[in-house]
PDB file of C-alpha atoms in Angstrom:
ATOM      1  CA  MET A  29     -24.574   2.263 -16.981  1.00 41.00           C
ATOM      2  CA  THR A  30     -22.257   4.098 -19.109  1.00 43.00           C
ATOM      3  CA  GLY A  31     -23.290   2.805 -22.383  1.00 46.00           C
ATOM      4  CA  ASP A  32     -24.806   5.916 -23.949  1.00 70.00           C
ATOM      5  CA  ILE A  33     -21.785   7.452 -24.032  1.00 76.00           C
ATOM      6  CA  VAL A  34     -19.145   6.986 -26.681  1.00 73.00           C
ATOM      7  CA  VAL A  35     -16.656   8.486 -28.079  1.00 77.00           C
ATOM      8  CA  ARG A  36     -17.211  10.421 -31.308  1.00 72.00           C
ATOM      9  CA  GLY A  37     -16.018   9.589 -34.484  1.00 63.00           C
ATOM     10  CA  THR A  38     -14.769   6.352 -33.778  1.00 71.00           C
ATOM     11  CA  GLY A  39     -18.248   4.698 -32.116  1.00 70.00           C
ATOM     12  CA  GLU A  40     -15.561   3.837 -29.142  1.00 78.00           C
ATOM     13  CA  THR A  41     -18.254   2.931 -26.314  1.00 86.00           C
ATOM     14  CA  ALA A  42     -18.029   3.933 -22.580  1.00 83.00           C
ATOM     15  CA  GLU A  43     -17.326  -0.173 -21.912  1.00 88.00           C
ATOM     16  CA  ALA A  44     -14.289  -0.166 -24.551  1.00 89.00           C
ATOM     17  CA  VAL A  45     -13.068   2.907 -23.174  1.00 90.00           C
ATOM     18  CA  LEU A  46     -12.936   1.907 -19.400  1.00 92.00           C
ATOM     19  CA  ALA A  47     -11.529  -1.705 -20.282  1.00 93.00           C
ATOM     20  CA  LEU A  48      -8.447   0.404 -22.730  1.00 93.00           C
ATOM     21  CA  PHE A  49      -8.179   2.696 -19.555  1.00 95.00           C
ATOM     22  CA  GLU A  50      -7.917  -0.265 -17.532  1.00 95.00           C
ATOM     23  CA  ARG A  51      -5.163  -1.954 -19.750  1.00 94.00           C
ATOM     24  CA  HIS A  52      -3.441   1.420 -20.038  1.00 94.00           C
ATOM     25  CA  LEU A  53      -2.925   1.220 -16.395  1.00 93.00           C
ATOM     26  CA  ARG A  54      -2.373  -1.889 -15.686  1.00 89.00           C
ATOM     27  CA  LEU A  55       0.633  -2.453 -18.805  1.00 88.00           C
ATOM     28  CA  GLU A  56       1.841   1.212 -19.436  1.00 88.00           C
ATOM     29  CA  ARG A  57       2.056   2.322 -15.397  1.00 85.00           C
ATOM     30  CA  ASP A  58       2.396  -0.734 -14.110  1.00 80.00           C
ATOM     31  CA  LEU A  59      -0.006   0.121 -10.886  1.00 82.00           C
ATOM     32  CA  SER A  60      -1.417  -2.262  -8.254  1.00 80.00           C
ATOM     33  CA  PRO A  61      -4.240  -4.327  -8.520  1.00 85.00           C
ATOM     34  CA  HIS A  62      -5.882  -2.600  -5.867  1.00 84.00           C
ATOM     35  CA  THR A  63      -4.897   0.995  -7.431  1.00 87.00           C
ATOM     36  CA  VAL A  64      -6.238  -0.393 -11.009  1.00 91.00           C
ATOM     37  CA  ARG A  65      -9.134  -1.913  -9.288  1.00 92.00           C
ATOM     38  CA  ALA A  66      -9.972   1.679  -7.345  1.00 92.00           C
ATOM     39  CA  TYR A  67      -9.229   3.652 -10.556  1.00 94.00           C
ATOM     40  CA  VAL A  68     -11.728   2.361 -12.871  1.00 95.00           C
ATOM     41  CA  GLY A  69     -14.198   2.369 -10.199  1.00 94.00           C
ATOM     42  CA  ASP A  70     -13.702   6.128 -10.441  1.00 95.00           C
ATOM     43  CA  ILE A  71     -14.128   6.622 -13.523  1.00 95.00           C
ATOM     44  CA  THR A  72     -16.618   4.245 -13.962  1.00 94.00           C
ATOM     45  CA  SER A  73     -18.353   6.583 -11.590  1.00 94.00           C
ATOM     46  CA  LEU A  74     -17.417   9.590 -13.538  1.00 94.00           C
ATOM     47  CA  LEU A  75     -18.938   8.321 -16.605  1.00 92.00           C
ATOM     48  CA  GLY A  76     -22.093   7.508 -14.920  1.00 91.00           C
ATOM     49  CA  HIS A  77     -22.169  11.111 -13.683  1.00 92.00           C
ATOM     50  CA  LEU A  78     -21.577  12.640 -17.657  1.00 91.00           C
ATOM     51  CA  ARG A  79     -24.273  10.367 -18.419  1.00 89.00           C
ATOM     52  CA  ALA A  80     -26.968  11.025 -16.399  1.00 90.00           C
ATOM     53  CA  ALA A  81     -25.981  14.985 -16.845  1.00 89.00           C
ATOM     54  CA  GLY A  82     -26.884  14.139 -20.466  1.00 88.00           C
ATOM     55  CA  HIS A  83     -23.415  14.034 -21.745  1.00 88.00           C
ATOM     56  CA  ALA A  84     -23.842  11.434 -25.215  1.00 85.00           C
ATOM     57  CA  SER A  85     -19.763  11.882 -26.351  1.00 87.00           C
ATOM     58  CA  LEU A  86     -16.977  11.992 -24.467  1.00 90.00           C
ATOM     59  CA  ASP A  87     -15.547  14.705 -25.869  1.00 88.00           C
ATOM     60  CA  THR A  88     -17.861  17.041 -23.820  1.00 90.00           C
ATOM     61  CA  LEU A  89     -15.984  15.689 -20.674  1.00 93.00           C
ATOM     62  CA  ASP A  90     -14.721  19.451 -19.708  1.00 93.00           C
ATOM     63  CA  VAL A  91     -13.395  20.697 -16.388  1.00 93.00           C
ATOM     64  CA  SER A  92     -16.770  22.124 -15.263  1.00 93.00           C
ATOM     65  CA  ALA A  93     -17.981  18.562 -15.967  1.00 93.00           C
ATOM     66  CA  LEU A  94     -15.309  17.575 -13.457  1.00 95.00           C
ATOM     67  CA  ARG A  95     -15.751  19.534 -10.952  1.00 94.00           C
ATOM     68  CA  ASP A  96     -19.228  18.750 -10.795  1.00 94.00           C
ATOM     69  CA  TRP A  97     -18.415  15.334 -10.511  1.00 95.00           C
ATOM     70  CA  LEU A  98     -16.078  15.700  -7.680  1.00 92.00           C
ATOM     71  CA  GLY A  99     -18.889  18.051  -6.216  1.00 92.00           C
ATOM     72  CA  ASP A 100     -21.658  15.343  -5.909  1.00 92.00           C
ATOM     73  CA  GLN A 101     -18.569  13.381  -4.488  1.00 90.00           C
ATOM     74  CA  HIS A 102     -18.328  15.502  -1.815  1.00 87.00           C
ATOM     75  CA  GLN A 103     -21.996  16.300  -1.169  1.00 89.00           C
ATOM     76  CA  ALA A 104     -22.319  12.153  -0.655  1.00 89.00           C
ATOM     77  CA  GLY A 105     -19.601  12.767   1.861  1.00 88.00           C
ATOM     78  CA  ARG A 106     -16.734  11.158   0.686  1.00 87.00           C
ATOM     79  CA  SER A 107     -13.438  11.476   2.875  1.00 84.00           C
ATOM     80  CA  ARG A 108     -10.992  14.264   1.974  1.00 84.00           C
ATOM     81  CA  ALA A 109      -8.734  11.351   1.017  1.00 82.00           C
ATOM     82  CA  THR A 110     -10.868  10.179  -1.301  1.00 87.00           C
ATOM     83  CA  LEU A 111     -11.277  13.135  -3.299  1.00 89.00           C
ATOM     84  CA  ALA A 112      -7.924  13.599  -3.448  1.00 88.00           C
ATOM     85  CA  ARG A 113      -7.775  10.457  -5.073  1.00 89.00           C
ATOM     86  CA  ARG A 114     -10.536  10.521  -7.522  1.00 92.00           C
ATOM     87  CA  THR A 115      -8.882  13.682  -8.540  1.00 93.00           C
ATOM     88  CA  ALA A 116      -5.599  12.177  -9.386  1.00 91.00           C
ATOM     89  CA  CYS A 117      -7.331   9.414 -11.257  1.00 94.00           C
ATOM     90  CA  ALA A 118      -9.360  11.980 -13.331  1.00 94.00           C
ATOM     91  CA  ARG A 119      -6.343  13.937 -14.449  1.00 94.00           C
ATOM     92  CA  VAL A 120      -4.650  10.573 -15.537  1.00 94.00           C
ATOM     93  CA  PHE A 121      -7.550   9.717 -17.482  1.00 96.00           C
ATOM     94  CA  THR A 122      -7.874  12.742 -18.950  1.00 95.00           C
ATOM     95  CA  ALA A 123      -4.238  12.610 -20.267  1.00 95.00           C
ATOM     96  CA  PHE A 124      -4.801   8.961 -21.426  1.00 95.00           C
ATOM     97  CA  CYS A 125      -8.156  10.197 -23.560  1.00 93.00           C
ATOM     98  CA  HIS A 126      -5.850  13.200 -24.493  1.00 93.00           C
ATOM     99  CA  ARG A 127      -3.312  11.210 -25.741  1.00 94.00           C
ATOM    100  CA  ARG A 128      -5.371   9.240 -27.871  1.00 91.00           C
ATOM    101  CA  GLY A 129      -7.171  11.801 -29.830  1.00 91.00           C
ATOM    102  CA  TRP A 130     -10.693  11.758 -28.023  1.00 92.00           C
ATOM    103  CA  LEU A 131     -10.145  15.232 -26.301  1.00 93.00           C
ATOM    104  CA  ALA A 132      -9.365  18.405 -28.337  1.00 92.00           C
ATOM    105  CA  VAL A 133      -7.930  19.591 -25.034  1.00 93.00           C
ATOM    106  CA  ASP A 134      -7.033  17.797 -21.404  1.00 95.00           C
ATOM    107  CA  PRO A 135      -9.404  19.498 -18.714  1.00 94.00           C
ATOM    108  CA  GLY A 136      -7.752  17.959 -15.847  1.00 93.00           C
ATOM    109  CA  LEU A 137      -4.621  20.243 -15.851  1.00 91.00           C
ATOM    110  CA  LEU A 138      -7.191  23.001 -14.859  1.00 89.00           C
ATOM    111  CA  LEU A 139      -8.408  20.783 -11.699  1.00 87.00           C
ATOM    112  CA  GLY A 140      -6.871  22.085  -8.274  1.00 77.00           C
ATOM    113  CA  THR A 141      -4.922  19.841  -6.087  1.00 69.00           C
ATOM    114  CA  ALA A 142      -7.608  18.421  -3.570  1.00 61.00           C
ATOM    115  CA  LYS A 143      -5.562  18.225  -0.564  1.00 60.00           C
ATOM    116  CA  SER A 144      -6.273  14.542   1.839  1.00 56.00           C
ATOM    117  CA  ASN A 145      -6.177  14.728   5.538  1.00 56.00           C
ATOM    118  CA  ARG A 146      -2.761  13.402   6.588  1.00 57.00           C
ATOM    119  CA  SER A 147      -4.020  11.954   9.957  1.00 61.00           C
ATOM    120  CA  LEU A 148      -0.955  10.366  11.796  1.00 59.00           C
ATOM    121  CA  PRO A 149      -0.809   6.572  11.923  1.00 66.00           C
ATOM    122  CA  ALA A 150      -1.444   4.392  14.394  1.00 80.00           C
ATOM    123  CA  VAL A 151       2.184   2.876  16.009  1.00 85.00           C
ATOM    124  CA  LEU A 152       3.259   0.466  18.712  1.00 90.00           C
ATOM    125  CA  ASP A 153       6.124   1.766  21.498  1.00 88.00           C
ATOM    126  CA  GLN A 154       9.175  -0.132  21.288  1.00 89.00           C
ATOM    127  CA  ALA A 155       7.755  -1.748  24.709  1.00 90.00           C
ATOM    128  CA  GLU A 156       4.595  -3.070  22.582  1.00 91.00           C
ATOM    129  CA  ALA A 157       6.696  -4.334  19.870  1.00 92.00           C
ATOM    130  CA  GLU A 158       9.013  -6.252  22.295  1.00 92.00           C
ATOM    131  CA  ALA A 159       5.802  -7.840  23.726  1.00 91.00           C
ATOM    132  CA  VAL A 160       4.312  -8.886  20.280  1.00 92.00           C
ATOM    133  CA  LEU A 161       7.497 -10.672  18.788  1.00 94.00           C
ATOM    134  CA  ALA A 162       8.274 -12.114  22.077  1.00 91.00           C
ATOM    135  CA  LEU A 163       5.333 -14.003  22.369  1.00 86.00           C
ATOM    136  CA  ASP A 164       5.528 -17.950  22.496  1.00 84.00           C
ATOM    137  CA  GLY A 165       3.939 -20.558  20.594  1.00 85.00           C
ATOM    138  CA  PRO A 166       3.971 -24.135  20.010  1.00 88.00           C
ATOM    139  CA  GLY A 167       6.239 -24.502  17.542  1.00 90.00           C
ATOM    140  CA  ASP A 168       4.653 -26.012  14.836  1.00 95.00           C
ATOM    141  CA  PRO A 169       4.929 -25.226  11.261  1.00 96.00           C
ATOM    142  CA  LYS A 170       2.096 -22.277  11.561  1.00 96.00           C
ATOM    143  CA  ASP A 171       3.550 -20.577  14.323  1.00 96.00           C
ATOM    144  CA  LEU A 172       6.926 -20.546  13.209  1.00 97.00           C
ATOM    145  CA  ARG A 173       5.415 -19.171   9.693  1.00 97.00           C
ATOM    146  CA  ASP A 174       3.463 -16.754  11.980  1.00 97.00           C
ATOM    147  CA  GLN A 175       6.636 -15.901  14.170  1.00 96.00           C
ATOM    148  CA  ALA A 176       8.826 -15.142  10.800  1.00 97.00           C
ATOM    149  CA  ILE A 177       5.787 -12.846   9.322  1.00 97.00           C
ATOM    150  CA  MET A 178       5.944 -10.776  12.241  1.00 96.00           C
ATOM    151  CA  GLU A 179      10.134 -10.514  12.599  1.00 96.00           C
ATOM    152  CA  VAL A 180       9.995  -9.263   8.629  1.00 96.00           C
ATOM    153  CA  LEU A 181       7.500  -6.974   8.891  1.00 95.00           C
ATOM    154  CA  TYR A 182       8.859  -5.097  11.772  1.00 94.00           C
ATOM    155  CA  ALA A 183      12.181  -5.382  10.828  1.00 92.00           C
ATOM    156  CA  THR A 184      11.794  -4.177   7.472  1.00 92.00           C
ATOM    157  CA  GLY A 185       8.531  -1.988   7.066  1.00 90.00           C
ATOM    158  CA  VAL A 186       7.808  -3.913   3.911  1.00 93.00           C
ATOM    159  CA  ARG A 187       4.612  -3.658   2.619  1.00 91.00           C
ATOM    160  CA  VAL A 188       2.482  -6.797   2.897  1.00 93.00           C
ATOM    161  CA  SER A 189       1.997  -6.904  -0.601  1.00 91.00           C
ATOM    162  CA  GLU A 190       5.873  -7.045  -1.184  1.00 93.00           C
ATOM    163  CA  LEU A 191       6.090  -9.701   1.904  1.00 96.00           C
ATOM    164  CA  CYS A 192       3.525 -12.022  -0.297  1.00 95.00           C
ATOM    165  CA  GLY A 193       5.510 -11.900  -2.878  1.00 94.00           C
ATOM    166  CA  LEU A 194       9.194 -12.409  -1.565  1.00 96.00           C
ATOM    167  CA  ASP A 195      10.870 -16.123  -2.899  1.00 97.00           C
ATOM    168  CA  VAL A 196      13.244 -18.289  -1.002  1.00 97.00           C
ATOM    169  CA  ASP A 197      16.141 -16.750  -3.179  1.00 96.00           C
ATOM    170  CA  ASP A 198      15.279 -12.979  -2.333  1.00 97.00           C
ATOM    171  CA  VAL A 199      16.742 -13.723   1.312  1.00 96.00           C
ATOM    172  CA  ASP A 200      20.709 -13.235   1.369  1.00 94.00           C
ATOM    173  CA  ARG A 201      21.411 -14.831   4.718  1.00 93.00           C
ATOM    174  CA  GLU A 202      24.850 -13.761   4.612  1.00 93.00           C
ATOM    175  CA  ARG A 203      24.424 -10.079   3.990  1.00 92.00           C
ATOM    176  CA  THR A 204      21.184 -10.150   5.886  1.00 92.00           C
ATOM    177  CA  THR A 205      18.980  -8.495   3.421  1.00 92.00           C
ATOM    178  CA  LEU A 206      15.687  -8.880   1.451  1.00 93.00           C
ATOM    179  CA  ARG A 207      15.317  -8.491  -2.555  1.00 94.00           C
ATOM    180  CA  VAL A 208      12.331  -6.978  -2.456  1.00 92.00           C
ATOM    181  CA  MET A 209       9.769  -5.870  -5.335  1.00 89.00           C
ATOM    182  CA  GLY A 210       7.905  -2.760  -4.543  1.00 83.00           C
ATOM    183  CA  LYS A 211       5.586  -0.574  -6.378  1.00 78.00           C
ATOM    184  CA  GLY A 212       5.768  -0.068  -9.878  1.00 73.00           C
ATOM    185  CA  ARG A 213       8.189  -2.759 -10.415  1.00 77.00           C
ATOM    186  CA  LYS A 214      11.073  -1.402  -7.927  1.00 82.00           C
ATOM    187  CA  GLU A 215      13.811  -3.889  -6.704  1.00 87.00           C
ATOM    188  CA  ARG A 216      14.918  -2.694  -3.559  1.00 91.00           C
ATOM    189  CA  THR A 217      17.350  -4.430  -1.472  1.00 89.00           C
ATOM    190  CA  VAL A 218      16.029  -4.174   2.725  1.00 90.00           C
ATOM    191  CA  PRO A 219      18.349  -5.198   5.439  1.00 90.00           C
ATOM    192  CA  PHE A 220      16.967  -6.795   8.674  1.00 92.00           C
ATOM    193  CA  GLY A 221      19.058  -7.684  12.244  1.00 91.00           C
ATOM    194  CA  LEU A 222      19.770 -11.212  13.860  1.00 93.00           C
ATOM    195  CA  PRO A 223      16.441 -11.572  15.628  1.00 94.00           C
ATOM    196  CA  ALA A 224      14.298 -11.935  11.955  1.00 95.00           C
ATOM    197  CA  LEU A 225      17.042 -13.982  10.754  1.00 96.00           C
ATOM    198  CA  ARG A 226      16.852 -16.733  13.463  1.00 96.00           C
ATOM    199  CA  ALA A 227      13.053 -16.627  12.664  1.00 96.00           C
ATOM    200  CA  LEU A 228      13.557 -17.140   9.192  1.00 97.00           C
ATOM    201  CA  ASP A 229      15.700 -20.044   9.830  1.00 97.00           C
ATOM    202  CA  ALA A 230      13.242 -21.632  11.969  1.00 97.00           C
ATOM    203  CA  TRP A 231      10.616 -21.563   9.176  1.00 97.00           C
ATOM    204  CA  CYS A 232      12.863 -22.507   6.302  1.00 97.00           C
ATOM    205  CA  VAL A 233      14.256 -25.376   8.405  1.00 96.00           C
ATOM    206  CA  ARG A 234      11.466 -26.471  11.014  1.00 96.00           C
ATOM    207  CA  GLY A 235       8.265 -25.810   9.053  1.00 96.00           C
ATOM    208  CA  ARG A 236       8.308 -24.493   5.133  1.00 97.00           C
ATOM    209  CA  PRO A 237       9.172 -28.225   4.321  1.00 96.00           C
ATOM    210  CA  LEU A 238       6.392 -29.591   5.863  1.00 96.00           C
ATOM    211  CA  TRP A 239       4.100 -27.772   3.818  1.00 96.00           C
ATOM    212  CA  ILE A 240       5.416 -27.964   0.631  1.00 95.00           C
ATOM    213  CA  ARG A 241       3.553 -29.885  -1.957  1.00 93.00           C
ATOM    214  CA  GLU A 242       3.569 -30.586  -5.393  1.00 90.00           C
ATOM    215  CA  GLY A 243       3.725 -27.179  -7.718  1.00 88.00           C
ATOM    216  CA  THR A 244       4.218 -24.639  -4.177  1.00 93.00           C
ATOM    217  CA  GLY A 245       6.998 -22.726  -6.076  1.00 92.00           C
ATOM    218  CA  PRO A 246       9.242 -20.825  -4.528  1.00 96.00           C
ATOM    219  CA  ALA A 247       7.452 -18.655  -2.744  1.00 96.00           C
ATOM    220  CA  LEU A 248       8.652 -18.037   1.112  1.00 97.00           C
ATOM    221  CA  PHE A 249       5.609 -17.888   3.102  1.00 98.00           C
ATOM    222  CA  LEU A 250       3.444 -20.704   2.366  1.00 97.00           C
ATOM    223  CA  GLY A 251      -0.548 -21.294   3.627  1.00 95.00           C
ATOM    224  CA  VAL A 252      -1.282 -24.134   4.543  1.00 93.00           C
ATOM    225  CA  ARG A 253      -2.101 -26.094   1.421  1.00 92.00           C
ATOM    226  CA  GLY A 254       0.983 -25.244   0.447  1.00 94.00           C
ATOM    227  CA  GLY A 255       0.407 -22.490  -2.029  1.00 95.00           C
ATOM    228  CA  ARG A 256       1.808 -18.773  -1.908  1.00 96.00           C
ATOM    229  CA  ILE A 257       0.233 -17.213   1.575  1.00 96.00           C
ATOM    230  CA  ASP A 258      -1.794 -14.470   0.500  1.00 94.00           C
ATOM    231  CA  GLN A 259      -2.743 -10.939   1.733  1.00 92.00           C
ATOM    232  CA  GLY A 260      -5.620 -12.029   3.548  1.00 93.00           C
ATOM    233  CA  THR A 261      -3.907 -14.582   5.726  1.00 95.00           C
ATOM    234  CA  VAL A 262      -1.039 -11.982   6.599  1.00 95.00           C
ATOM    235  CA  ARG A 263      -3.415  -9.816   7.971  1.00 94.00           C
ATOM    236  CA  ARG A 264      -5.050 -12.231  10.351  1.00 94.00           C
ATOM    237  CA  VAL A 265      -1.688 -13.278  11.683  1.00 95.00           C
ATOM    238  CA  VAL A 266      -0.712  -9.751  12.423  1.00 94.00           C
ATOM    239  CA  HIS A 267      -4.470  -9.475  14.070  1.00 93.00           C
ATOM    240  CA  ALA A 268      -4.204 -12.125  16.245  1.00 93.00           C
ATOM    241  CA  ARG A 269      -0.409 -11.574  17.235  1.00 93.00           C
ATOM    242  CA  LEU A 270      -1.541  -8.237  18.278  1.00 91.00           C
ATOM    243  CA  GLY A 271      -4.764  -9.419  19.717  1.00 90.00           C
ATOM    244  CA  ARG A 272      -2.756 -11.937  22.501  1.00 89.00           C
ATOM    245  CA  ALA A 273      -0.307  -9.332  23.272  1.00 86.00           C
ATOM    246  CA  GLU A 274      -3.215  -6.900  24.090  1.00 85.00           C
ATOM    247  CA  THR A 275      -1.554  -3.925  22.345  1.00 83.00           C
ATOM    248  CA  THR A 276      -2.977  -1.659  19.889  1.00 80.00           C
ATOM    249  CA  ASP A 277      -5.157  -3.087  16.721  1.00 83.00           C
ATOM    250  CA  MET A 278      -3.354  -2.621  13.517  1.00 86.00           C
ATOM    251  CA  GLY A 279      -2.629  -4.226  10.218  1.00 86.00           C
ATOM    252  CA  PRO A 280       0.542  -5.371   8.384  1.00 90.00           C
ATOM    253  CA  HIS A 281       0.563  -1.214   7.544  1.00 87.00           C
ATOM    254  CA  GLY A 282       0.431  -0.610  11.189  1.00 88.00           C
ATOM    255  CA  LEU A 283       3.657  -2.440  11.545  1.00 91.00           C
ATOM    256  CA  ARG A 284       5.562  -0.692   8.579  1.00 89.00           C
ATOM    257  CA  HIS A 285       4.717   2.562  10.070  1.00 88.00           C
ATOM    258  CA  THR A 286       6.006   1.327  13.141  1.00 90.00           C
ATOM    259  CA  ALA A 287       9.321  -0.215  12.154  1.00 89.00           C
ATOM    260  CA  ALA A 288       9.747   3.567  10.495  1.00 87.00           C
ATOM    261  CA  THR A 289       9.096   5.578  13.870  1.00 86.00           C
ATOM    262  CA  HIS A 290      11.128   3.527  15.530  1.00 89.00           C
ATOM    263  CA  MET A 291      13.879   3.402  13.001  1.00 85.00           C
ATOM    264  CA  LEU A 292      13.569   7.428  13.391  1.00 82.00           C
ATOM    265  CA  GLU A 293      13.392   7.555  17.117  1.00 82.00           C
ATOM    266  CA  GLY A 294      16.862   5.368  17.389  1.00 82.00           C
ATOM    267  CA  GLY A 295      18.810   8.137  15.117  1.00 80.00           C
ATOM    268  CA  ALA A 296      17.946   6.919  11.710  1.00 79.00           C
ATOM    269  CA  ASP A 297      17.968   9.599   8.872  1.00 79.00           C
ATOM    270  CA  LEU A 298      14.858  10.158   6.243  1.00 77.00           C
ATOM    271  CA  ARG A 299      17.060   9.311   3.348  1.00 82.00           C
ATOM    272  CA  SER A 300      17.697   6.351   4.698  1.00 82.00           C
ATOM    273  CA  VAL A 301      13.957   5.523   5.921  1.00 82.00           C
ATOM    274  CA  GLN A 302      13.178   6.361   2.325  1.00 84.00           C
ATOM    275  CA  GLU A 303      15.261   4.058   0.321  1.00 83.00           C
ATOM    276  CA  MET A 304      14.450   0.926   3.397  1.00 84.00           C
ATOM    277  CA  LEU A 305      10.273   2.143   3.118  1.00 85.00           C
ATOM    278  CA  GLY A 306      10.498   2.477  -0.801  1.00 83.00           C
ATOM    279  CA  HIS A 307       8.443   5.615  -1.075  1.00 78.00           C
ATOM    280  CA  ALA A 308       9.111   7.375  -4.439  1.00 71.00           C
ATOM    281  CA  SER A 309       9.201  10.860  -2.340  1.00 71.00           C
ATOM    282  CA  LEU A 310      10.799  11.781   0.757  1.00 70.00           C
ATOM    283  CA  ALA A 311       7.592  13.983   1.410  1.00 69.00           C
ATOM    284  CA  THR A 312       5.860  10.534   2.137  1.00 67.00           C
ATOM    285  CA  THR A 313       8.294   9.645   4.615  1.00 68.00           C
ATOM    286  CA  GLN A 314       7.930  12.604   6.347  1.00 68.00           C
ATOM    287  CA  VAL A 315       4.641  12.098   8.040  1.00 68.00           C
ATOM    288  CA  TYR A 316       6.956   9.816  10.758  1.00 67.00           C
ATOM    289  CA  THR A 317       8.769  12.895  11.758  1.00 66.00           C
ATOM    290  CA  HIS A 318       5.472  13.878  12.795  1.00 64.00           C
ATOM    291  CA  VAL A 319       4.690  10.835  14.671  1.00 61.00           C
ATOM    292  CA  SER A 320       7.650  10.769  16.482  1.00 64.00           C
ATOM    293  CA  ILE A 321       7.475  14.436  17.395  1.00 62.00           C
ATOM    294  CA  GLU A 322       4.221  13.562  18.810  1.00 65.00           C
ATOM    295  CA  ARG A 323       5.226  10.774  21.096  1.00 62.00           C
ATOM    296  CA  LEU A 324       7.295  13.397  22.068  1.00 58.00           C
ATOM    297  CA  ARG A 325       5.668  15.649  23.470  1.00 65.00           C
ATOM    298  CA  THR A 326       3.135  12.871  25.149  1.00 69.00           C
ATOM    299  CA  ALA A 327       5.989  11.807  26.958  1.00 61.00           C
ATOM    300  CA  TYR A 328       7.039  15.782  27.636  1.00 58.00           C
ATOM    301  CA  ARG A 329       3.539  16.352  29.157  1.00 71.00           C
ATOM    302  CA  GLN A 330       3.896  13.416  31.352  1.00 72.00           C
ATOM    303  CA  ALA A 331       7.351  13.686  32.797  1.00 65.00           C
ATOM    304  CA  HIS A 332       8.202  17.440  33.094  1.00 57.00           C
ATOM    305  CA  PRO A 333       6.990  19.335  35.664  1.00 64.00           C
ATOM    306  CA  ARG A 334       6.881  22.572  33.905  1.00 59.00           C
ATOM    307  CA  ALA A 335       4.694  20.709  30.868  1.00 49.00           C
TER     308      ALA A 335
END
């Protein structure tokens, strides 16, 4: 419980502070629902820690209290990635409180930067990707939809949330591009190839019309009841297809990693891959160069007589 902590001078409770912070994340920072849930959970944990430590007012939150909280998280065995996210969240929260006048200074500015481990993402090799996309199906609406989903994910590297948000009018068949709404509601245009175009046409002509119901709307990909497809369904589609092909199991994000890696292996420059994926920072895209180098090392060890 966090109800014992209040904002001195206003009487705002911890629950009210959380509600205002959640609204700030959604409406002002325009973060994804997943990130909003994670950040609200992190600050709930922080406020609970403050209460347990005897803090009665939010204005007693200082850098020592933040470090104590993060230290407890470390002792509890939280991963470095989780600690890095919670450090970032704490900075957002203290800056928010400082702007509202609840904190005289912003203690988050004094927090060190927690480094997360950048583990190499699992990816399919090109032969595995071809095998997955070459799977024969019955050609019914579900099969046509699932094939189009797999082709689009591999061809474009879009996030699963972006794929679910696609509308029919977002597909430009003449230019073979998708209009994608990414994080922070930033729109970008992503190209795709002829195999993805053929799969989309097959779904839109022979599959999607059979699932349209009253109130279906403009969604490109539908569930069996005629509504916009959800992320859980897309993940099940990907896992099922990879399972049938007996390749490395991964979710839609694994196909995003695979698309980026194969583009770099094919000679694409980092900036182009960054734009395609919708990364705000080039540093995020650079992880794929490490994937390509590691694959090159593996091939070298297997093939070179002096390896």
